[in-house]
Amino acid sequence: MRLSKSLIPTLKETPAEAQIVSHRLMLRAGMVRQMASGIYAWLPLGQRVLAKIAQIVREEQDAAGAEEVLMPTIQSADLWRESGRYDAYGKEMLRITDRHERELLFGPTNEEMITAIMRDSIKSYRELPQIPYHIQWKFRDEVRPRFGVLRGREFLMKDAYSFDLDREGAVVAYKKMMLAYMRTFQRIGITAIPMRADTGQIGGDLSHEFHVLAPTGESGVFYDAAFEAGDATSATDIEAFYEQMTTIYAATDEKHDLAAWDKIPAERKREGRGIEVGQIFYFGTKYSEAMNFAVTGPDGQKFFPEMGSYGIGVSRLVGAIIEAKHDEAGIIWPDAIAPFKAAILNLRQGDATTDALCEKIYASFGNEALYDDREERAGAKFAEADLLGHPWQIIIGPRGAVNGMVELKRRATGERFELPVEEALAKVRG
RNA sequence: CGGAGCGUAGCGCAGCCUGGUAGCGCAUCAGUCUGGGGGACUGGGGGUCGUGGGUUCGAAUCCCGCCGCUCCGACCA
């Protein structure tokens, strides 16, 4: 993309309503625009990040054996009456009436709908297990939306639902998802820690929340430094991995256990703040039973499949990542989800040699680099690139250009390299 | 849902108390200079002052209603 032609409306001044750093930076970087309380439009930069996160989530869900579907945002009230949650959910549910006076709602989650779909489709235990998932917008009419996309009313969520023959199978699905989640967060480039959790609205008896460590998190978290050494992407034994994740100490302040905490050696104790970006539940036959989703078992008898559900707040992750990865100058995107691999900074727009070299480099990246071709001074371009947080800045000025040299800056560390063009490009491509 | 505020140019704000020509900075447009950390100068454009009513000769300003948004607290992917 050429910056001069992109819809990236950056701001020098911080809009008054933004209190938290990720919200300020998202507005200043032109990633989102607020359209109503807790409702955001995603502009190109934000949309790119959202899409990159979603793609990693998708790849890891697929790898865990889940299968992508796409359910609607609007649901029928009748579906929710079946589970009994239509009344139970309360004012957080956005209720809608159509022209025929039929009662609809904007889905806050999809347990009912997916259970109804499975009920229509799955008749035999031979067709289990199944883990359908989708990445779709949800709406929860929060009492007080705040912190930008961290607590919006409309948000993008990946939700998966597991259906198994028995509890044992459901626990296997649960463990697979635990691994998939840890792999997902690791690939994205953030530290997330699974913590035992309450099951809340969804119900059930086994649940973990995943918290991204960030100084501005809403919950206090306590954990054993052993988590920092974990490597989910190279874990091969799910059982061992799950065992490790669930035995190392980690708790939010609500569930903090001082007795257990005191047994951890002082040098391994870590206290911080966390932002919840995912939660997984095992809840047995709560919904299959309520909605009469029965399947014929090996013995010819009907049984209710054992279920779990697994959510990742995709749009919330964008905010959480910024909370965890920024400095005074702006955002510092992890490589895997950066909207662009690099910014190309033309420091002398209009100088034939510089322009030509910039164009050549830009062409070699296609859509993966943002070319700052504006008529701006060097300082403005540096500041803008730092704000937008590209992992690399390829800085091209007239002095270097005549010798085929460019300067490379690594956003995260501030390191700079003077390199011949090809070497610089190779470094950016990793 | 309790409490507190705020709506004036794209953004940040002043003006309101004490009614009388709607202002400042940034951004934007044109031009000149400048050219490695948000540069300078000159000139220009941009406003139903959230909205409806009331008081008044006259309302951004005073009064009432409504709408929107934010913050603090209780609740939550």
Coordinates of C-alpha atoms (C1' of nucleotides) in Angstrom, one line a residue:
Chain A
M1 CA 0.0 0.0 0.0
R2 CA 1.1 3.6 -0.6
L3 CA 0.5 5.6 2.4
S4 CA -0.4 8.6 0.3
K5 CA -3.4 6.7 -1.0
S6 CA -4.3 4.7 2.1
L7 CA -7.2 5.2 4.5
I8 CA -4.9 5.5 7.6
P9 CA -6.1 8.7 9.3
T10 CA -3.5 9.1 12.0
L11 CA -3.9 11.7 14.7
K12 CA -1.3 13.8 16.4
E13 CA -3.5 14.5 19.3
T14 CA -5.3 11.9 21.4
P15 CA -9.1 12.0 21.3
A16 CA -10.4 12.9 24.7
E17 CA -12.5 9.8 25.2
A18 CA -9.6 7.3 25.1
Q19 CA -8.1 6.6 28.5
I20 CA -6.2 3.4 28.1
V21 CA -3.0 3.2 26.0
S22 CA -4.2 0.6 23.4
H23 CA -7.4 2.6 22.8
R24 CA -5.3 5.8 22.3
L25 CA -2.9 4.2 20.0
M26 CA -5.6 2.5 18.0
L27 CA -7.3 5.8 17.4
R28 CA -4.0 7.7 16.8
A29 CA -2.8 5.0 14.4
G30 CA -6.1 5.2 12.5
M31 CA -6.9 1.5 13.1
V32 CA -10.5 2.0 14.2
R33 CA -13.2 4.6 14.5
Q34 CA -15.8 4.5 17.1
M35 CA -19.3 4.5 15.6
A36 CA -21.3 4.2 18.8
S37 CA -20.6 3.3 22.4
G38 CA -18.6 0.1 22.3
I39 CA -19.0 -0.3 18.5
Y40 CA -16.1 0.2 16.1
A41 CA -15.4 0.4 12.5
W42 CA -12.1 -1.2 11.5
L43 CA -10.1 0.7 9.0
P44 CA -7.4 -0.9 6.8
L45 CA -4.7 -1.1 9.4
G46 CA -6.9 -2.6 12.0
Q47 CA -8.6 -4.9 9.6
R48 CA -5.3 -6.3 8.5
V49 CA -4.3 -7.1 12.1
L50 CA -7.7 -8.6 12.7
A51 CA -7.3 -10.8 9.6
K52 CA -3.8 -11.9 10.5
I53 CA -4.8 -12.9 14.0
A54 CA -7.9 -14.7 12.7
Q55 CA -5.7 -16.6 10.3
I56 CA -3.4 -17.9 13.0
V57 CA -6.4 -18.8 15.1
R58 CA -7.9 -20.6 12.1
E59 CA -4.7 -22.6 11.4
E60 CA -4.4 -23.8 14.9
Q61 CA -8.0 -24.7 15.2
D62 CA -7.8 -26.7 12.0
A63 CA -4.6 -28.4 13.3
A64 CA -6.4 -29.4 16.5
G65 CA -9.0 -31.2 14.3
A66 CA -11.7 -28.5 14.5
E67 CA -13.7 -27.6 11.4
E68 CA -14.7 -24.1 10.3
V69 CA -18.3 -23.1 9.8
L70 CA -20.0 -19.8 9.7
M71 CA -23.2 -19.2 11.7
P72 CA -25.3 -16.0 11.5
T73 CA -25.1 -13.1 13.9
I74 CA -28.9 -13.0 14.2
Q75 CA -30.6 -15.8 16.0
S76 CA -34.2 -16.8 16.8
A77 CA -35.4 -16.3 20.4
D78 CA -37.1 -19.8 20.2
L79 CA -33.7 -21.4 20.1
W80 CA -32.8 -19.7 23.4
R81 CA -36.1 -20.6 25.0
E82 CA -35.1 -24.3 24.5
S83 CA -32.1 -23.9 26.7
G84 CA -33.8 -21.7 29.1
R85 CA -31.3 -18.9 28.5
Y86 CA -33.6 -16.5 26.7
D87 CA -34.8 -15.2 30.1
A88 CA -31.7 -16.0 32.0
Y89 CA -29.3 -14.0 29.9
G90 CA -30.9 -10.7 30.8
K91 CA -30.2 -7.2 29.4
E92 CA -26.8 -8.2 28.0
M93 CA -28.6 -9.8 25.2
L94 CA -29.6 -7.4 22.4
R95 CA -33.2 -8.4 21.5
I96 CA -34.7 -7.5 18.1
T97 CA -38.2 -7.7 16.7
D98 CA -38.7 -8.1 13.0
R99 CA -41.5 -6.8 10.8
H100 CA -43.6 -9.9 11.6
E101 CA -43.2 -9.3 15.3
R102 CA -40.9 -12.3 15.5
E103 CA -38.4 -12.2 18.3
L104 CA -34.8 -12.3 17.3
L105 CA -31.6 -11.5 19.0
F106 CA -28.0 -10.6 18.0
G107 CA -26.0 -13.6 19.2
P108 CA -23.8 -13.1 22.3
T109 CA -22.6 -16.7 21.9
N110 CA -23.6 -19.8 19.9
E111 CA -24.1 -22.9 22.1
E112 CA -27.8 -23.1 21.3
M113 CA -27.4 -22.6 17.6
I114 CA -24.6 -25.1 17.1
T115 CA -26.4 -27.6 19.3
A116 CA -29.5 -27.2 17.1
I117 CA -27.4 -27.7 14.0
M118 CA -25.8 -30.8 15.3
R119 CA -29.1 -32.1 16.5
D120 CA -30.4 -31.9 12.9
S121 CA -27.2 -33.5 11.4
I122 CA -25.7 -36.0 13.8
K123 CA -27.6 -39.2 14.5
S124 CA -24.9 -41.8 15.4
Y125 CA -22.0 -42.0 17.8
R126 CA -20.0 -43.0 14.7
E127 CA -20.1 -39.4 13.6
L128 CA -18.5 -38.1 16.8
P129 CA -16.4 -36.5 17.9
Q130 CA -17.0 -33.1 16.1
I131 CA -15.5 -29.7 16.8
P132 CA -17.2 -27.1 14.7
Y133 CA -16.0 -23.5 15.1
H134 CA -16.5 -20.1 13.5
I135 CA -15.1 -16.6 13.7
Q136 CA -18.0 -14.3 13.8
W137 CA -19.1 -11.0 15.3
K138 CA -20.9 -11.2 18.7
F139 CA -22.9 -8.6 20.5
R140 CA -23.2 -8.2 24.3
D141 CA -24.9 -5.2 25.5
E142 CA -22.4 -4.3 28.2
V143 CA -23.6 -2.0 30.9
R144 CA -20.5 0.1 30.5
P145 CA -18.4 -0.4 27.4
R146 CA -14.9 1.0 27.9
F147 CA -11.2 0.6 27.0
G148 CA -11.9 0.7 23.3
V149 CA -12.0 -2.8 21.7
L150 CA -11.0 -4.4 25.0
R151 CA -14.6 -4.1 26.2
G152 CA -16.7 -3.3 23.2
R153 CA -20.3 -4.4 22.8
E154 CA -19.7 -5.8 19.3
F155 CA -16.6 -8.0 19.1
L156 CA -15.1 -10.6 16.9
M157 CA -14.8 -14.0 18.6
K158 CA -13.6 -17.4 17.6
D159 CA -15.9 -19.9 19.2
A160 CA -15.5 -23.7 19.0
Y161 CA -17.8 -26.3 20.3
S162 CA -16.9 -29.9 21.0
F163 CA -19.3 -32.9 20.9
D164 CA -18.1 -36.2 22.2
L165 CA -19.4 -39.7 23.0
D166 CA -18.4 -39.5 26.7
R167 CA -16.7 -37.4 29.3
E168 CA -13.3 -39.0 28.5
G169 CA -13.6 -37.9 24.9
A170 CA -14.7 -34.4 25.9
V171 CA -11.7 -34.1 28.2
V172 CA -9.5 -35.0 25.2
A173 CA -11.1 -32.3 23.2
Y174 CA -10.5 -29.9 26.1
K175 CA -6.8 -30.8 26.3
K176 CA -6.4 -30.4 22.5
M177 CA -7.9 -26.9 22.7
M178 CA -5.6 -26.0 25.6
L179 CA -2.7 -26.9 23.4
A180 CA -4.2 -25.1 20.4
Y181 CA -4.7 -22.0 22.4
M182 CA -1.2 -21.9 23.8
R183 CA 0.2 -22.5 20.3
T184 CA -2.0 -19.7 19.0
F185 CA -0.9 -17.1 21.5
Q186 CA 2.7 -18.1 21.2
R187 CA 2.6 -17.8 17.4
I188 CA 0.9 -14.4 17.7
G189 CA 3.9 -13.4 19.8
I190 CA 2.5 -12.8 23.2
T191 CA 2.7 -14.5 26.6
A192 CA -0.7 -15.9 27.7
I193 CA -1.2 -18.0 30.8
P194 CA -4.0 -20.4 31.5
M195 CA -5.7 -20.0 34.8
R196 CA -8.4 -22.1 36.5
A197 CA -11.7 -20.2 36.1
D198 CA -15.3 -20.0 37.1
T199 CA -17.7 -21.1 34.5
G200 CA -20.2 -18.2 34.7
Q201 CA -23.1 -18.0 32.4
I202 CA -22.1 -21.0 30.3
G203 CA -22.1 -23.4 33.1
G204 CA -20.0 -26.6 33.6
D205 CA -17.3 -27.8 35.9
L206 CA -14.0 -27.4 34.1
S207 CA -12.7 -24.2 32.8
H208 CA -9.6 -22.1 32.1
E209 CA -9.1 -18.5 31.3
F210 CA -6.2 -17.3 29.2
H211 CA -4.6 -14.1 30.3
V212 CA -2.2 -12.0 28.3
L213 CA 0.3 -10.3 30.5
A214 CA 0.1 -6.5 30.3
P215 CA 0.7 -3.9 32.9
T216 CA -2.8 -2.4 32.3
G217 CA -4.7 -5.6 32.6
E218 CA -8.0 -5.7 34.5
S219 CA -7.1 -8.7 36.7
G220 CA -4.2 -9.2 39.0
V221 CA -2.4 -12.4 38.2
F222 CA 0.0 -14.6 40.1
Y223 CA 2.0 -17.3 38.4
D224 CA 5.1 -19.5 38.5
A225 CA 7.9 -18.4 36.2
A226 CA 8.0 -21.9 34.9
F227 CA 5.3 -20.8 32.4
E228 CA 7.8 -18.5 30.7
A229 CA 9.9 -21.5 29.7
G230 CA 7.0 -23.4 28.1
D231 CA 7.1 -24.0 24.3
A232 CA 3.7 -25.0 23.0
T233 CA 4.7 -25.0 19.4
S234 CA 7.1 -27.9 19.9
A235 CA 5.0 -29.9 22.4
T236 CA 4.3 -33.3 21.0
D237 CA 2.6 -35.1 24.0
I238 CA -0.7 -33.5 24.7
E239 CA -1.1 -35.3 28.0
A240 CA 2.2 -34.2 29.3
F241 CA 1.6 -30.6 28.0
Y242 CA -1.8 -30.4 29.7
E243 CA -0.4 -31.9 32.9
Q244 CA 2.3 -29.2 32.8
M245 CA -0.2 -26.3 32.1
T246 CA -2.5 -27.4 34.9
T247 CA 0.0 -28.1 37.6
I248 CA 2.2 -25.1 37.4
Y249 CA 0.7 -22.4 39.7
A250 CA -1.3 -19.6 38.0
A251 CA -4.3 -17.8 39.4
T252 CA -6.2 -14.5 39.0
D253 CA -6.6 -12.5 42.2
E254 CA -10.1 -13.9 42.6
K255 CA -8.8 -17.4 42.9
H256 CA -5.4 -16.7 44.4
D257 CA -4.4 -19.4 46.9
L258 CA -1.9 -18.1 49.4
A259 CA -1.0 -21.5 50.7
A260 CA -0.1 -22.8 47.3
W261 CA 1.6 -19.6 46.4
D262 CA 3.9 -19.7 49.4
K263 CA 5.2 -23.1 48.3
I264 CA 6.7 -21.5 45.1
P265 CA 10.3 -20.5 45.5
A266 CA 10.5 -16.7 45.8
E267 CA 12.7 -16.3 42.6
R268 CA 10.0 -18.0 40.6
K269 CA 7.0 -16.0 41.8
R270 CA 5.6 -13.6 39.3
E271 CA 2.9 -11.0 39.9
G272 CA 1.4 -8.9 37.3
R273 CA -1.7 -7.8 35.4
G274 CA -3.6 -9.8 32.9
I275 CA -6.2 -9.3 30.1
E276 CA -8.5 -12.2 29.5
V277 CA -8.4 -13.1 25.8
G278 CA -9.8 -16.6 25.9
Q279 CA -11.7 -19.1 27.9
I280 CA -12.4 -22.8 27.5
F281 CA -15.2 -24.8 29.2
Y282 CA -16.2 -28.4 29.6
F283 CA -19.9 -28.5 30.6
G284 CA -21.1 -32.1 29.9
T285 CA -24.6 -32.5 28.6
K286 CA -26.0 -29.2 29.8
Y287 CA -27.1 -28.1 26.3
S288 CA -27.4 -31.4 24.5
E289 CA -29.9 -32.4 27.2
A290 CA -31.7 -29.2 27.4
M291 CA -32.1 -29.1 23.7
N292 CA -32.7 -32.8 23.3
F293 CA -29.7 -33.5 21.1
A294 CA -29.6 -37.3 21.5
V295 CA -27.5 -39.6 19.4
T296 CA -27.6 -43.4 19.0
G297 CA -24.8 -45.1 20.9
P298 CA -22.9 -48.3 20.2
D299 CA -25.4 -50.2 22.3
G300 CA -28.3 -48.9 20.3
Q301 CA -29.4 -46.6 23.1
K302 CA -29.7 -42.8 22.8
F303 CA -27.3 -40.7 24.7
F304 CA -26.6 -37.0 25.1
P305 CA -23.2 -35.9 23.7
E306 CA -20.7 -34.4 26.1
M307 CA -19.9 -30.8 25.1
G308 CA -17.4 -28.1 25.6
S309 CA -17.0 -24.6 24.3
Y310 CA -13.9 -22.6 23.5
G311 CA -13.6 -18.9 22.9
I312 CA -10.9 -16.5 21.8
G313 CA -11.6 -12.8 21.7
V314 CA -10.1 -11.9 18.4
S315 CA -10.9 -8.2 18.4
R316 CA -10.0 -8.0 22.1
L317 CA -6.6 -9.6 21.3
V318 CA -5.8 -6.6 19.1
G319 CA -6.1 -4.3 22.1
A320 CA -4.4 -6.7 24.4
I321 CA -1.4 -7.1 22.1
I322 CA -1.0 -3.3 22.0
E323 CA -1.2 -3.1 25.8
A324 CA 1.6 -5.6 26.0
K325 CA 3.7 -4.3 23.0
H326 CA 4.1 -0.5 22.8
D327 CA 6.4 2.3 23.9
E328 CA 6.3 6.1 24.1
A329 CA 6.4 6.4 20.4
G330 CA 3.7 4.0 19.5
I331 CA 2.8 0.4 18.7
I332 CA 5.4 -2.4 18.4
W333 CA 3.7 -5.2 16.4
P334 CA 5.0 -8.7 16.8
D335 CA 6.1 -9.9 13.3
A336 CA 3.4 -12.6 12.9
I337 CA 0.5 -10.2 13.1
A338 CA 1.9 -6.9 12.0
P339 CA -0.3 -5.2 9.4
F340 CA 2.7 -4.8 7.2
K341 CA 6.1 -6.4 7.4
A342 CA 7.9 -3.1 6.9
A343 CA 7.4 0.5 6.1
I344 CA 9.4 2.0 3.3
L345 CA 10.4 5.5 4.1
N346 CA 11.3 7.7 1.2
L347 CA 13.2 10.6 2.8
R348 CA 13.5 12.6 -0.3
Q349 CA 10.3 12.4 -2.3
G350 CA 11.0 13.8 -5.8
D351 CA 14.7 12.8 -5.9
A352 CA 14.9 10.5 -9.0
T353 CA 17.4 8.0 -7.6
T354 CA 15.6 7.8 -4.2
D355 CA 12.2 7.5 -5.8
A356 CA 13.3 4.8 -8.2
L357 CA 14.9 2.7 -5.4
C358 CA 11.9 3.0 -3.2
E359 CA 9.6 1.9 -6.1
K360 CA 11.8 -1.1 -6.7
I361 CA 11.7 -2.2 -3.1
Y362 CA 8.0 -1.5 -2.8
A363 CA 7.3 -3.6 -5.9
S364 CA 9.2 -6.5 -4.4
F365 CA 7.0 -6.6 -1.3
G366 CA 3.7 -6.1 -3.0
N367 CA 1.0 -5.7 -0.5
E368 CA 3.2 -6.6 2.5
A369 CA 4.9 -3.2 2.9
L370 CA 3.6 0.2 3.4
Y371 CA 5.3 2.8 1.2
D372 CA 5.5 6.2 2.8
D373 CA 5.5 8.2 -0.4
R374 CA 4.0 11.4 1.1
E375 CA 5.5 14.8 0.7
E376 CA 6.7 14.9 4.3
R377 CA 9.9 15.6 6.0
A378 CA 12.0 12.8 7.4
G379 CA 11.0 13.5 11.0
A380 CA 7.3 13.2 10.2
K381 CA 7.9 9.9 8.4
F382 CA 9.9 8.4 11.3
A383 CA 7.3 9.5 13.8
E384 CA 4.5 8.0 11.8
A385 CA 6.3 4.7 11.2
D386 CA 7.1 4.4 14.9
L387 CA 3.4 5.1 15.8
L388 CA 2.1 2.5 13.3
G389 CA 4.6 0.0 14.7
H390 CA 5.9 -1.8 11.6
P391 CA 8.5 -4.4 12.7
W392 CA 11.0 -3.0 10.2
Q393 CA 11.6 0.4 8.7
I394 CA 13.4 0.5 5.4
I395 CA 14.8 4.0 5.3
I396 CA 16.0 5.3 2.0
G397 CA 17.7 8.6 1.5
P398 CA 19.5 10.2 -1.4
R399 CA 23.0 9.6 0.0
G400 CA 22.6 5.9 0.4
A401 CA 20.4 5.4 -2.7
V402 CA 23.2 6.4 -5.1
N403 CA 25.3 3.5 -3.7
G404 CA 22.4 1.1 -3.4
M405 CA 22.5 1.3 0.4
V406 CA 19.5 1.6 2.7
E407 CA 19.1 1.8 6.4
L408 CA 17.1 -0.7 8.3
K409 CA 15.5 -0.1 11.6
R410 CA 14.1 -2.7 13.9
R411 CA 11.1 -1.2 15.7
A412 CA 11.2 -3.4 18.8
T413 CA 14.9 -2.8 19.7
G414 CA 15.7 0.5 17.9
E415 CA 18.7 -1.2 16.2
R416 CA 19.8 0.3 12.9
F417 CA 21.8 -1.4 10.1
E418 CA 23.3 0.2 7.0
L419 CA 23.0 -2.5 4.3
P420 CA 23.0 -3.1 0.6
V421 CA 19.4 -3.3 -0.7
E422 CA 19.3 -7.1 -1.2
E423 CA 20.8 -7.8 2.3
A424 CA 18.3 -5.5 3.9
L425 CA 15.4 -7.1 2.1
A426 CA 16.6 -10.6 3.0
K427 CA 16.7 -9.5 6.7
V428 CA 13.2 -8.1 6.6
R429 CA 11.9 -11.3 5.0
G430 CA 13.6 -13.3 7.7
Chain B
rC1 C1' -27.7 -0.1 37.4
rG2 C1' -25.9 3.9 41.3
rG3 C1' -22.7 8.5 41.2
rA4 C1' -20.1 12.5 38.3
rG5 C1' -19.2 15.1 33.9
rC6 C1' -19.0 16.5 28.7
rG7 C1' -21.3 17.8 23.6
rU8 C1' -18.5 24.7 19.9
rA9 C1' -14.4 23.2 12.5
rG10 C1' -11.5 16.5 11.1
rC11 C1' -8.7 16.4 16.3
rG12 C1' -7.4 19.1 21.1
rC13 C1' -9.6 23.1 23.4
rA14 C1' -11.2 28.6 24.9
rG15 C1' -15.6 31.5 24.9
rC16 C1' -20.8 30.4 28.8
rC17 C1' -20.3 32.7 35.2
rU18 C1' -21.8 38.6 33.8
rG19 C1' -26.6 37.4 26.7
rG20 C1' -24.7 41.7 21.7
rU21 C1' -19.7 40.3 14.9
rA22 C1' -17.9 32.4 16.9
rG23 C1' -12.1 32.2 18.4
rC24 C1' -7.0 29.6 19.3
rG25 C1' -3.5 25.4 18.3
rC26 C1' -3.0 21.1 15.3
rA27 C1' -4.7 19.0 10.7
rU28 C1' -6.3 20.5 5.6
rC29 C1' -5.6 23.5 0.6
rA30 C1' -2.3 26.9 -2.6
rG31 C1' 2.6 28.8 -2.9
rU32 C1' 7.9 29.7 -1.5
rC33 C1' 11.9 28.1 1.2
rU34 C1' 13.6 23.7 3.7
rG35 C1' 15.2 18.5 3.5
rG36 C1' 17.6 12.3 8.6
rG37 C1' 13.2 12.7 14.2
rG38 C1' 6.1 15.6 13.6
rG39 C1' 10.3 22.5 10.0
rA40 C1' 9.4 27.9 8.6
rC41 C1' 6.9 31.9 6.2
rU42 C1' 2.7 33.9 3.2
rG43 C1' -2.3 33.3 1.8
rG44 C1' -7.0 30.5 1.8
rG45 C1' -11.1 27.1 3.0
rG46 C1' -14.0 24.8 6.7
rG47 C1' -19.2 26.0 12.1
rU48 C1' -27.5 24.8 11.6
rC49 C1' -22.2 26.0 18.7
rG50 C1' -25.8 17.8 19.8
rU51 C1' -31.3 18.5 19.4
rG52 C1' -36.3 20.4 20.4
rG53 C1' -38.8 24.1 23.1
rG54 C1' -38.9 28.5 26.4
rU55 C1' -37.2 33.5 28.3
rU56 C1' -35.4 38.0 25.6
rC57 C1' -35.2 43.4 21.0
rG58 C1' -31.2 39.7 20.8
rA59 C1' -29.1 33.0 23.1
rA60 C1' -23.0 29.1 22.0
rU61 C1' -24.1 31.8 26.7
rC62 C1' -30.0 31.7 30.9
rC63 C1' -34.3 27.8 31.8
rC64 C1' -36.7 23.0 30.7
rG65 C1' -37.1 18.4 27.9
rC66 C1' -34.7 14.8 24.8
rC67 C1' -30.5 12.4 22.4
rG68 C1' -25.4 11.1 22.3
rC69 C1' -20.7 10.3 24.6
rU70 C1' -17.2 9.7 28.7
rC71 C1' -15.4 8.8 33.6
rC72 C1' -15.7 6.4 38.8
rG73 C1' -18.2 2.1 41.2
rA74 C1' -21.0 -2.8 41.1
rC75 C1' -21.1 -6.7 36.6
rC76 C1' -18.4 -9.2 32.1
rA77 C1' -15.2 -13.0 25.5

